[in-house]
CSV table of N, CA and C in Angstrom, one decimal:
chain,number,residue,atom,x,y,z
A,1,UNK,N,-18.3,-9.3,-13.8
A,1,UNK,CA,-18.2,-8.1,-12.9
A,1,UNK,C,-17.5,-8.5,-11.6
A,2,UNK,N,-17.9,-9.9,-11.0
A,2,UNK,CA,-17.1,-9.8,-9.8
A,2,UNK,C,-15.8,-10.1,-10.1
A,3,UNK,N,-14.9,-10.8,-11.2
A,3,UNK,CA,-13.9,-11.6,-11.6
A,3,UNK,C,-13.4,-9.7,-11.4
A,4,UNK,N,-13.7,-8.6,-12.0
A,4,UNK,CA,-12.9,-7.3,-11.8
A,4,UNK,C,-13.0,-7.1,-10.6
A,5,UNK,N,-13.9,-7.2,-9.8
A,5,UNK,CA,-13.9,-6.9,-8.1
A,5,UNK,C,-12.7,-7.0,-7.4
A,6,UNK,N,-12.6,-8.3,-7.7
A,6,UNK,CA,-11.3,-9.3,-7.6
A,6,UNK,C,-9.8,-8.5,-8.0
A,7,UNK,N,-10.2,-8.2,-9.3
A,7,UNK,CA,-8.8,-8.0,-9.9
A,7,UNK,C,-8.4,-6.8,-9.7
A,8,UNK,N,-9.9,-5.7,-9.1
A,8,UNK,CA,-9.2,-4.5,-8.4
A,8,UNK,C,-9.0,-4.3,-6.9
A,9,UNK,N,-9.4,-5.8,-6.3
A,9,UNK,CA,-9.0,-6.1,-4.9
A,9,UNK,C,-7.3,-6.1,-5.0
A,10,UNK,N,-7.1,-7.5,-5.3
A,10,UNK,CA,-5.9,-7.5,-5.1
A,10,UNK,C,-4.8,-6.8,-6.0
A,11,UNK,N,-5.3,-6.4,-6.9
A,11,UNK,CA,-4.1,-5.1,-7.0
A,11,UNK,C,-3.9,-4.3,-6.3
A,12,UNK,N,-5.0,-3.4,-5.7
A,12,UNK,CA,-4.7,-2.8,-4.8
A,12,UNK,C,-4.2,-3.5,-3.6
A,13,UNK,N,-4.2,-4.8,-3.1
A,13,UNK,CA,-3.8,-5.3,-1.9
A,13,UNK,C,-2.1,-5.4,-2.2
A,14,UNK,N,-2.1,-5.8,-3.3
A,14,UNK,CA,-0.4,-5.7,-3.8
A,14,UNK,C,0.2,-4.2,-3.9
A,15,UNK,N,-0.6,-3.5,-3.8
A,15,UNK,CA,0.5,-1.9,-3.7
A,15,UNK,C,0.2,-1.2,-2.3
A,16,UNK,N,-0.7,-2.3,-1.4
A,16,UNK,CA,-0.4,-1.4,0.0
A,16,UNK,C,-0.1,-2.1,0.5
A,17,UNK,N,0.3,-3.5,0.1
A,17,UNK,CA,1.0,-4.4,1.4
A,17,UNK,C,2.3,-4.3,2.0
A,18,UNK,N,3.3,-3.9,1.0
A,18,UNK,CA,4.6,-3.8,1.2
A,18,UNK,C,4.6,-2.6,2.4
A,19,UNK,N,5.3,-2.9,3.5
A,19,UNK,CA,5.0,-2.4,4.3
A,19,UNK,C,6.0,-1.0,4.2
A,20,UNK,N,5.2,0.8,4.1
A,20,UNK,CA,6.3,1.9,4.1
A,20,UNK,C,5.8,2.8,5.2
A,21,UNK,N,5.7,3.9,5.2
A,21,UNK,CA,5.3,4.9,6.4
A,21,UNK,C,4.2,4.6,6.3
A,22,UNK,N,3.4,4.5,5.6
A,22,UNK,CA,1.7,4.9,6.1
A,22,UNK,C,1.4,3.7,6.7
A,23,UNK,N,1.8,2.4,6.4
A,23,UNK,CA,1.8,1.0,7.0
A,23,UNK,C,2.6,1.3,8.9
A,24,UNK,N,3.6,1.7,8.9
A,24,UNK,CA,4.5,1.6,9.8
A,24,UNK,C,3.6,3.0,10.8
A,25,UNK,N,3.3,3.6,10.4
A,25,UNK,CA,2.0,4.9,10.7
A,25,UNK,C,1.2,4.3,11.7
A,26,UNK,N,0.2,3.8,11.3
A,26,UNK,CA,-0.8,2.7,11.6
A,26,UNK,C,-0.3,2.2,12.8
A,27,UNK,N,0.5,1.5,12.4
A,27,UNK,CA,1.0,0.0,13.3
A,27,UNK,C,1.6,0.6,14.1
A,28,UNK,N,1.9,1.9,14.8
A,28,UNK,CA,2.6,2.5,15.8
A,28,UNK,C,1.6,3.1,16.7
A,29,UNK,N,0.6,3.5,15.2
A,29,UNK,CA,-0.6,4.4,16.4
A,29,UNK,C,-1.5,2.9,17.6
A,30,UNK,N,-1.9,1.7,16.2
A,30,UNK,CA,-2.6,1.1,17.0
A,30,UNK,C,-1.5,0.2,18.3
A,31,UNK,N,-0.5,0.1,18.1
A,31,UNK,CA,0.5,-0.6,19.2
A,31,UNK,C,0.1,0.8,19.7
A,32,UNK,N,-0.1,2.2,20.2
A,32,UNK,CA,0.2,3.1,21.2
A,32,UNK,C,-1.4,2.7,22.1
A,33,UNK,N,-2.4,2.4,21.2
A,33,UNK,CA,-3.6,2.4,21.4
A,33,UNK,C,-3.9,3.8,20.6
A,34,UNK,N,-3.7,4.6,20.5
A,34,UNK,CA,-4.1,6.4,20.2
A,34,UNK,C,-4.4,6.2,19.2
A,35,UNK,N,-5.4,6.7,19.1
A,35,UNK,CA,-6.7,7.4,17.5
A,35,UNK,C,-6.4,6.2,16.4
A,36,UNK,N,-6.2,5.3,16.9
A,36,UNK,CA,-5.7,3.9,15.6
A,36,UNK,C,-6.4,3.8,15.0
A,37,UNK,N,-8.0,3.8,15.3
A,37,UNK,CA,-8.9,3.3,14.6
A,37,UNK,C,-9.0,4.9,13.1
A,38,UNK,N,-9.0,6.2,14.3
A,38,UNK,CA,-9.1,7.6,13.2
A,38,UNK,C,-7.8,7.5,12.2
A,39,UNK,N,-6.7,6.5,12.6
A,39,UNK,CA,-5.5,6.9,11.4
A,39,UNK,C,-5.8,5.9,10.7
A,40,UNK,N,-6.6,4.9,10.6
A,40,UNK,CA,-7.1,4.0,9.8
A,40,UNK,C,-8.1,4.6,8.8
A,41,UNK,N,-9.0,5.2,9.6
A,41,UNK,CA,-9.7,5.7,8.3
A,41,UNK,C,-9.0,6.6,7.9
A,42,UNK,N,-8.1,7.9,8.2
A,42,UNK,CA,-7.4,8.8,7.4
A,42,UNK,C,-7.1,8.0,6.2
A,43,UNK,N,-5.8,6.5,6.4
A,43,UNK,CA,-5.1,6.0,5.5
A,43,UNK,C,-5.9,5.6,5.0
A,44,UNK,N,-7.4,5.0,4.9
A,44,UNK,CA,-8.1,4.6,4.1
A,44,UNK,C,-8.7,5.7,3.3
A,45,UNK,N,-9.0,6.6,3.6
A,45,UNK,CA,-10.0,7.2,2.8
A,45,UNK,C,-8.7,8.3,1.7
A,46,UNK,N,-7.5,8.5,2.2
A,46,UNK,CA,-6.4,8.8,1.3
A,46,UNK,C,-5.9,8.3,0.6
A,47,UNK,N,-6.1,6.8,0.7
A,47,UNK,CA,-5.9,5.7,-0.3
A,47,UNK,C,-6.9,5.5,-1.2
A,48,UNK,N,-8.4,6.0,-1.0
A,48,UNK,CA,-9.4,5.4,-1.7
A,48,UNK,C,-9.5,7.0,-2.9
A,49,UNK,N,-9.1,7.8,-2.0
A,49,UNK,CA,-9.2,9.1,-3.3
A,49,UNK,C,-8.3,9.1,-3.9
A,50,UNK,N,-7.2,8.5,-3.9
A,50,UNK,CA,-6.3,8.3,-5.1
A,50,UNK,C,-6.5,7.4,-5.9
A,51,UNK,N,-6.9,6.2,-5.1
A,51,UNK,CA,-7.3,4.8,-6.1
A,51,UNK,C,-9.0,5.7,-7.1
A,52,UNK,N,-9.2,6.5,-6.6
A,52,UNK,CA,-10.7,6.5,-7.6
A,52,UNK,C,-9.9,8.0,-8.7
A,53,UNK,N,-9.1,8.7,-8.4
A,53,UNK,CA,-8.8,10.0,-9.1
A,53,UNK,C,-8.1,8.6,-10.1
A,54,UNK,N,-7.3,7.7,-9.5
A,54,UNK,CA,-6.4,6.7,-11.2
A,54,UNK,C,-7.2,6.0,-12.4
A,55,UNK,N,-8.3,5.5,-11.3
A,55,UNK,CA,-8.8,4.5,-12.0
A,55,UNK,C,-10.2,5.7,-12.7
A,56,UNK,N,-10.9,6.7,-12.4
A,56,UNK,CA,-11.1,7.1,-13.2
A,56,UNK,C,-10.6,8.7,-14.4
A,57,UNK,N,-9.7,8.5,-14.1
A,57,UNK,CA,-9.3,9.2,-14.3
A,57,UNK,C,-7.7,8.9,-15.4
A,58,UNK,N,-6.9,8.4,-14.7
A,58,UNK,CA,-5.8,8.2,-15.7
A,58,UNK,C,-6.5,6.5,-16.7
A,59,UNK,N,-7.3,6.2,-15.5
A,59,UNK,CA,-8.1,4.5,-16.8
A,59,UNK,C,-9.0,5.4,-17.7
A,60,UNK,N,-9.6,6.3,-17.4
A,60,UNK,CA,-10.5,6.6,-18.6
A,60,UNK,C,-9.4,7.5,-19.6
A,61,UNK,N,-8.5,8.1,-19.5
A,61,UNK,CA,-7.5,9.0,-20.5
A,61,UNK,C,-6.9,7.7,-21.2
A,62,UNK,N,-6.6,6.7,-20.6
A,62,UNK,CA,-5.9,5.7,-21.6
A,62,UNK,C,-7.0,4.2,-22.5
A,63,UNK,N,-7.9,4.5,-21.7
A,63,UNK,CA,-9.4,3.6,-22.0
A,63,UNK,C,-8.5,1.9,-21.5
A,64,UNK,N,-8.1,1.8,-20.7
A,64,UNK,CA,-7.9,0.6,-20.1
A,64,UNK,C,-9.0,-0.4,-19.9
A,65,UNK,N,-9.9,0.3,-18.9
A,65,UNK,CA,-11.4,-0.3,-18.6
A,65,UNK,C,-12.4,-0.2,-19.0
A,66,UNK,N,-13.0,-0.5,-19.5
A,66,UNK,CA,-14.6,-0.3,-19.8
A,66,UNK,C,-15.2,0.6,-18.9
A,67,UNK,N,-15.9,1.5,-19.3
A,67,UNK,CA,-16.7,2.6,-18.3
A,67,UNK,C,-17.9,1.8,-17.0
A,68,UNK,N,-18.3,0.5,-17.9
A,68,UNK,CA,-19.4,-0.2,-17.3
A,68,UNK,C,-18.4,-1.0,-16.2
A,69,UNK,N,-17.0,-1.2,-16.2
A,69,UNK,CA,-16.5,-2.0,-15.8
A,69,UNK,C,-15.4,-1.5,-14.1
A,70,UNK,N,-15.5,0.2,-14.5
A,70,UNK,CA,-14.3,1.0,-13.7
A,70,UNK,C,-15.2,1.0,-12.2
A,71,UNK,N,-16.6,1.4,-12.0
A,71,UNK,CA,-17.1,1.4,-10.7
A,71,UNK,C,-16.8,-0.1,-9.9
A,72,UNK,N,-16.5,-1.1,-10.5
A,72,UNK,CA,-16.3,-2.9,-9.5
A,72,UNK,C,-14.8,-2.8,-9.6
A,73,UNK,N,-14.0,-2.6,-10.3
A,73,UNK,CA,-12.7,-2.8,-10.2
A,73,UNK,C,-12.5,-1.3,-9.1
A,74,UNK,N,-13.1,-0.2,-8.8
A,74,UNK,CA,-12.7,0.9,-7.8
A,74,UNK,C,-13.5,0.3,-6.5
A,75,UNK,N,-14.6,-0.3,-6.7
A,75,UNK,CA,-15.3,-1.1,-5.5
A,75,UNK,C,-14.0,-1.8,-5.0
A,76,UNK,N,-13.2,-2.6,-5.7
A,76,UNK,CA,-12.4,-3.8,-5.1
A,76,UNK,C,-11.4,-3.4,-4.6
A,77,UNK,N,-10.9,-2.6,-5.3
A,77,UNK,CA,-9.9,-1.7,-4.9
A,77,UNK,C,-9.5,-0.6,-3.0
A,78,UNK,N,-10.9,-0.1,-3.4
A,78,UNK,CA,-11.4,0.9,-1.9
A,78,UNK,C,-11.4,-0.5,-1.0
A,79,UNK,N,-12.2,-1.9,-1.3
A,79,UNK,CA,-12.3,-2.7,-0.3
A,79,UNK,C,-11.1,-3.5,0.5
A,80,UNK,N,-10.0,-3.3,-0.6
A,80,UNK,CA,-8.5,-3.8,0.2
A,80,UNK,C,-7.5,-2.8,0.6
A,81,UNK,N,-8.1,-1.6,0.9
A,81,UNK,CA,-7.6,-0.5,1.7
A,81,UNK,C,-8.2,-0.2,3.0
A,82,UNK,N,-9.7,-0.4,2.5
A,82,UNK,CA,-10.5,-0.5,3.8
A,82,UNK,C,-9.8,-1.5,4.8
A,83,UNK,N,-9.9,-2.6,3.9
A,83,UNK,CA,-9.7,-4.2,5.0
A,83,UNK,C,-8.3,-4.3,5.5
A,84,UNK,N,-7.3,-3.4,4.3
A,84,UNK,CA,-5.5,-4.0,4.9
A,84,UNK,C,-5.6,-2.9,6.0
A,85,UNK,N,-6.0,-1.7,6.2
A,85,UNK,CA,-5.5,-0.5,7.1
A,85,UNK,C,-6.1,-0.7,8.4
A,86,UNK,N,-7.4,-1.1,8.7
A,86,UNK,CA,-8.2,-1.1,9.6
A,86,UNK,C,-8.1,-2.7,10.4
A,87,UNK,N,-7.7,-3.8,9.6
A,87,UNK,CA,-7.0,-5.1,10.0
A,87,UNK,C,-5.5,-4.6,10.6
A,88,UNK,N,-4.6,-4.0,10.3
A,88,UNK,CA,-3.7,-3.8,11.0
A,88,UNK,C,-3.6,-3.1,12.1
A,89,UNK,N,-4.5,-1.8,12.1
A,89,UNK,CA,-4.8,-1.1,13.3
A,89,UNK,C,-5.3,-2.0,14.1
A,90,UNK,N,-6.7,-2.8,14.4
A,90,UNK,CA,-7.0,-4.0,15.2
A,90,UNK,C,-6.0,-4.8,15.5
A,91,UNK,N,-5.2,-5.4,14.6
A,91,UNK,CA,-4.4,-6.6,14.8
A,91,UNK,C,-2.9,-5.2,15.6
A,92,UNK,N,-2.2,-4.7,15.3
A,92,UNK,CA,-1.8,-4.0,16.3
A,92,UNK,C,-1.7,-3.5,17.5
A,93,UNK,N,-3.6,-3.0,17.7
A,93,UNK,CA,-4.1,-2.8,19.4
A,93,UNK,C,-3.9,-3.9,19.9
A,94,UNK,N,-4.0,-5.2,18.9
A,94,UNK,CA,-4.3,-6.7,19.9
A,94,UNK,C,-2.8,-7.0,20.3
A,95,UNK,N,-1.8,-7.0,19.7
A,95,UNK,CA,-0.6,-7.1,19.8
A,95,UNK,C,0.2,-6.3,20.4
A,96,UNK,N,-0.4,-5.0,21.0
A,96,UNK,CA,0.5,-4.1,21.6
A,96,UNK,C,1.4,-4.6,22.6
A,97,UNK,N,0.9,-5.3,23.7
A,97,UNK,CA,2.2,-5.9,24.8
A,97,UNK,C,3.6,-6.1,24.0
A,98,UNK,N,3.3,-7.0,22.6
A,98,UNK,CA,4.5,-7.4,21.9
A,98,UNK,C,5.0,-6.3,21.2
A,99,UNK,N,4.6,-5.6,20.5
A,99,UNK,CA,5.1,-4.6,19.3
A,99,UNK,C,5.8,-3.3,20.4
A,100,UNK,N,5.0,-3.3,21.7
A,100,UNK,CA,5.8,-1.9,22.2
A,100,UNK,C,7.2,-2.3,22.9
A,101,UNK,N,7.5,-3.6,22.7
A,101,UNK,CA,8.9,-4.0,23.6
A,101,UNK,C,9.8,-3.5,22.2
A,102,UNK,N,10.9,-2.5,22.9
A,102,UNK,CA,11.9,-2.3,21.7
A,102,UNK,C,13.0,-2.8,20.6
A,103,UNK,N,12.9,-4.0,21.3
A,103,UNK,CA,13.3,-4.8,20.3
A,103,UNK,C,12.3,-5.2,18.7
A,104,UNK,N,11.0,-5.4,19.4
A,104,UNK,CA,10.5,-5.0,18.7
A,104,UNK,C,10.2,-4.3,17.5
A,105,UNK,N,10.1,-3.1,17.7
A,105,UNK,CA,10.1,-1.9,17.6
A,105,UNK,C,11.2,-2.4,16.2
A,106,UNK,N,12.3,-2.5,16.8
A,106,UNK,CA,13.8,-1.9,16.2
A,106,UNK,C,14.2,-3.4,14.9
A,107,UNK,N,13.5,-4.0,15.2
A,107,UNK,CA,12.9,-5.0,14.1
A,107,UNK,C,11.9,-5.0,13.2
A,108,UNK,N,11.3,-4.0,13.3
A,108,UNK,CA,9.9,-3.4,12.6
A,108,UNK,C,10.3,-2.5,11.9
A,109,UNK,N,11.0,-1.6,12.4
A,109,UNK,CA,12.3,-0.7,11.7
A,109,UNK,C,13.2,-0.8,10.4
A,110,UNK,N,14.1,-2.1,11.2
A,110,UNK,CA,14.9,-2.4,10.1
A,110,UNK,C,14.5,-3.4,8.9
A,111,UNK,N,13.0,-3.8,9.2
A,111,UNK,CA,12.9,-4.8,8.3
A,111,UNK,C,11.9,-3.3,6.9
A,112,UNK,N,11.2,-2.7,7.8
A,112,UNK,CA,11.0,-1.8,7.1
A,112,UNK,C,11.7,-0.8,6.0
A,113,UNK,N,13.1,-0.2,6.6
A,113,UNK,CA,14.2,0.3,5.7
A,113,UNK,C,14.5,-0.6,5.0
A,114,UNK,N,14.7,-1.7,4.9
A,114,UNK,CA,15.2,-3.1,4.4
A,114,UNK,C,14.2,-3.0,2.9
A,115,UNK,N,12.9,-3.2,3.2
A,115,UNK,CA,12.1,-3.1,1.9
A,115,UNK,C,12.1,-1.5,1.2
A,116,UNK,N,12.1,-0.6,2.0
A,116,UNK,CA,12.1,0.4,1.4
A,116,UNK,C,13.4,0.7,0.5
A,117,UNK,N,14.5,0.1,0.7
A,117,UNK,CA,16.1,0.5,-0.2
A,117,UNK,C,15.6,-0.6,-0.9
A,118,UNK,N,15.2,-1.7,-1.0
A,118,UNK,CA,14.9,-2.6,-2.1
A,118,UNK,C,14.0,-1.9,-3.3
A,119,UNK,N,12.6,-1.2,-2.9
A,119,UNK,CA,12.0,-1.0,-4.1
A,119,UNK,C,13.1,0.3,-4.4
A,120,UNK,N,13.7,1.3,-3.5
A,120,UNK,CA,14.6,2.2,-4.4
A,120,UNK,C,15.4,1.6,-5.0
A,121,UNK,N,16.3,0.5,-5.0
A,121,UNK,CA,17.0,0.4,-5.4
A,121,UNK,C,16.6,-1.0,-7.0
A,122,UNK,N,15.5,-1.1,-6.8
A,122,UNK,CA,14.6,-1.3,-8.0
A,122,UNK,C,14.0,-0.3,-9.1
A,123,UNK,N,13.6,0.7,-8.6
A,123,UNK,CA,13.7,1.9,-9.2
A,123,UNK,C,14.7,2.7,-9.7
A,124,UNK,N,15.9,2.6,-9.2
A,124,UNK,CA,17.0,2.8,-10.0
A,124,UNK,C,17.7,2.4,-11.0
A,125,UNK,N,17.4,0.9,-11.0
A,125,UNK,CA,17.7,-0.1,-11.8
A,125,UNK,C,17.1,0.4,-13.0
A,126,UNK,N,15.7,0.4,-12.9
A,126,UNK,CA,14.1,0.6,-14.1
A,126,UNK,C,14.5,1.8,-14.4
A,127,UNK,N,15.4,3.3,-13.7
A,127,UNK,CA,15.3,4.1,-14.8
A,127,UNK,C,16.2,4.1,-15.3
A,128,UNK,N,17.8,3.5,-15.0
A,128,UNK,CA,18.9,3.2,-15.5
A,128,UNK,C,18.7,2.7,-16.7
A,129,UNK,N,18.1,1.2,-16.7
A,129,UNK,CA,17.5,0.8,-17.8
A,129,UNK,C,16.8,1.7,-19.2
A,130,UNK,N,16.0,2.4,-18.3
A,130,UNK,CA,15.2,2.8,-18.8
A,130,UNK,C,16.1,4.2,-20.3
A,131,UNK,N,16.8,5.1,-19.4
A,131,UNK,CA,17.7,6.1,-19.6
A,131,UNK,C,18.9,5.1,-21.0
A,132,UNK,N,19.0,4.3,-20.5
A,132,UNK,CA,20.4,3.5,-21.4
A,132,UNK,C,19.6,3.4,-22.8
A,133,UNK,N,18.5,2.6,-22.6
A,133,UNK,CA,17.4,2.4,-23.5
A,133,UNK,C,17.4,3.3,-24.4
A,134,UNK,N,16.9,4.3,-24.2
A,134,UNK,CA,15.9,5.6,-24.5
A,134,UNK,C,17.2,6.5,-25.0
A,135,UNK,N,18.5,5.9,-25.1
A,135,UNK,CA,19.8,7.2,-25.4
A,135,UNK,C,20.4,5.9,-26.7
A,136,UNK,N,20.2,4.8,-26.7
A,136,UNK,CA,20.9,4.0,-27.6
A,136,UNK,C,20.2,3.9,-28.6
A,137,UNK,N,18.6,3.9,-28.8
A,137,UNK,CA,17.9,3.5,-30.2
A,137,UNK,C,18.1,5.0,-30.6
A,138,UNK,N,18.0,4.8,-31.9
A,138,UNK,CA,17.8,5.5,-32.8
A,138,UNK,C,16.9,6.3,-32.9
């Protein structure tokens, strides 16, 4: 049971890490100081109703998990939403003097668009692929 705790920690930690708006959200509110801590829990608890509508919901339509098994893998899951959103709000109030200089800023920015054209242009790839695929078999 905990070896799933685990495995629904860090999956979830691998799909909120990459840093996009709701990440860049956060990290602006807590660099301002303003409601950091309330957009932490927004992003968390927005994250944790999606993560529980998947895992029970699209996991029980495909029977992926065990029924005995989906409440520790959604425990692990909620717990690296909790911990990534609310660690960056803190770790951003603490870092404010740095993060509010515009340079800053304008490096937080472009490293951000930088990842975001990467997974688009990963996803274009996957349905290119996918579309070529899906027109050539028989």
């Amino acid at each position: 049971m905990f070896s799933t705790f685990i495995q629904g920690f860090f999956l979830s930690a691998a799909m909120i890490l990459p840093l996009g708006p709701q990440n860049v959200f956060v990290m602006q509110q807590g660099s301002r100081k303003q409601f950091h801590l309330m957009s932490a829990t927004l992003c968390s608890t927005s994250d944790s109703l999606l993560i529980i509508a998947g895992i029970f919901g699209g996991s029980a339509l495909l029977g992926q998990l065990s029924a005995e098994l989906r409440p520790w893998f959604t425990t692990g899951a909620v717990m690296a939403s909790i911990s990534w959103f609310f660690a960056l709000s803190f770790l951003s109030a603490w870092f404010a003097p740095v993060l509010n200089r515009p340079r800053a800023q304008r490096i937080i920015n472009i490293f951000v668009g930088c990842v975001m054209w990467y997974i688009a242009w990963n996803l274009i790839q996957q349905g290119y692929r996918f579309f070529i695929n899906y027109n050539i078999s028989p």
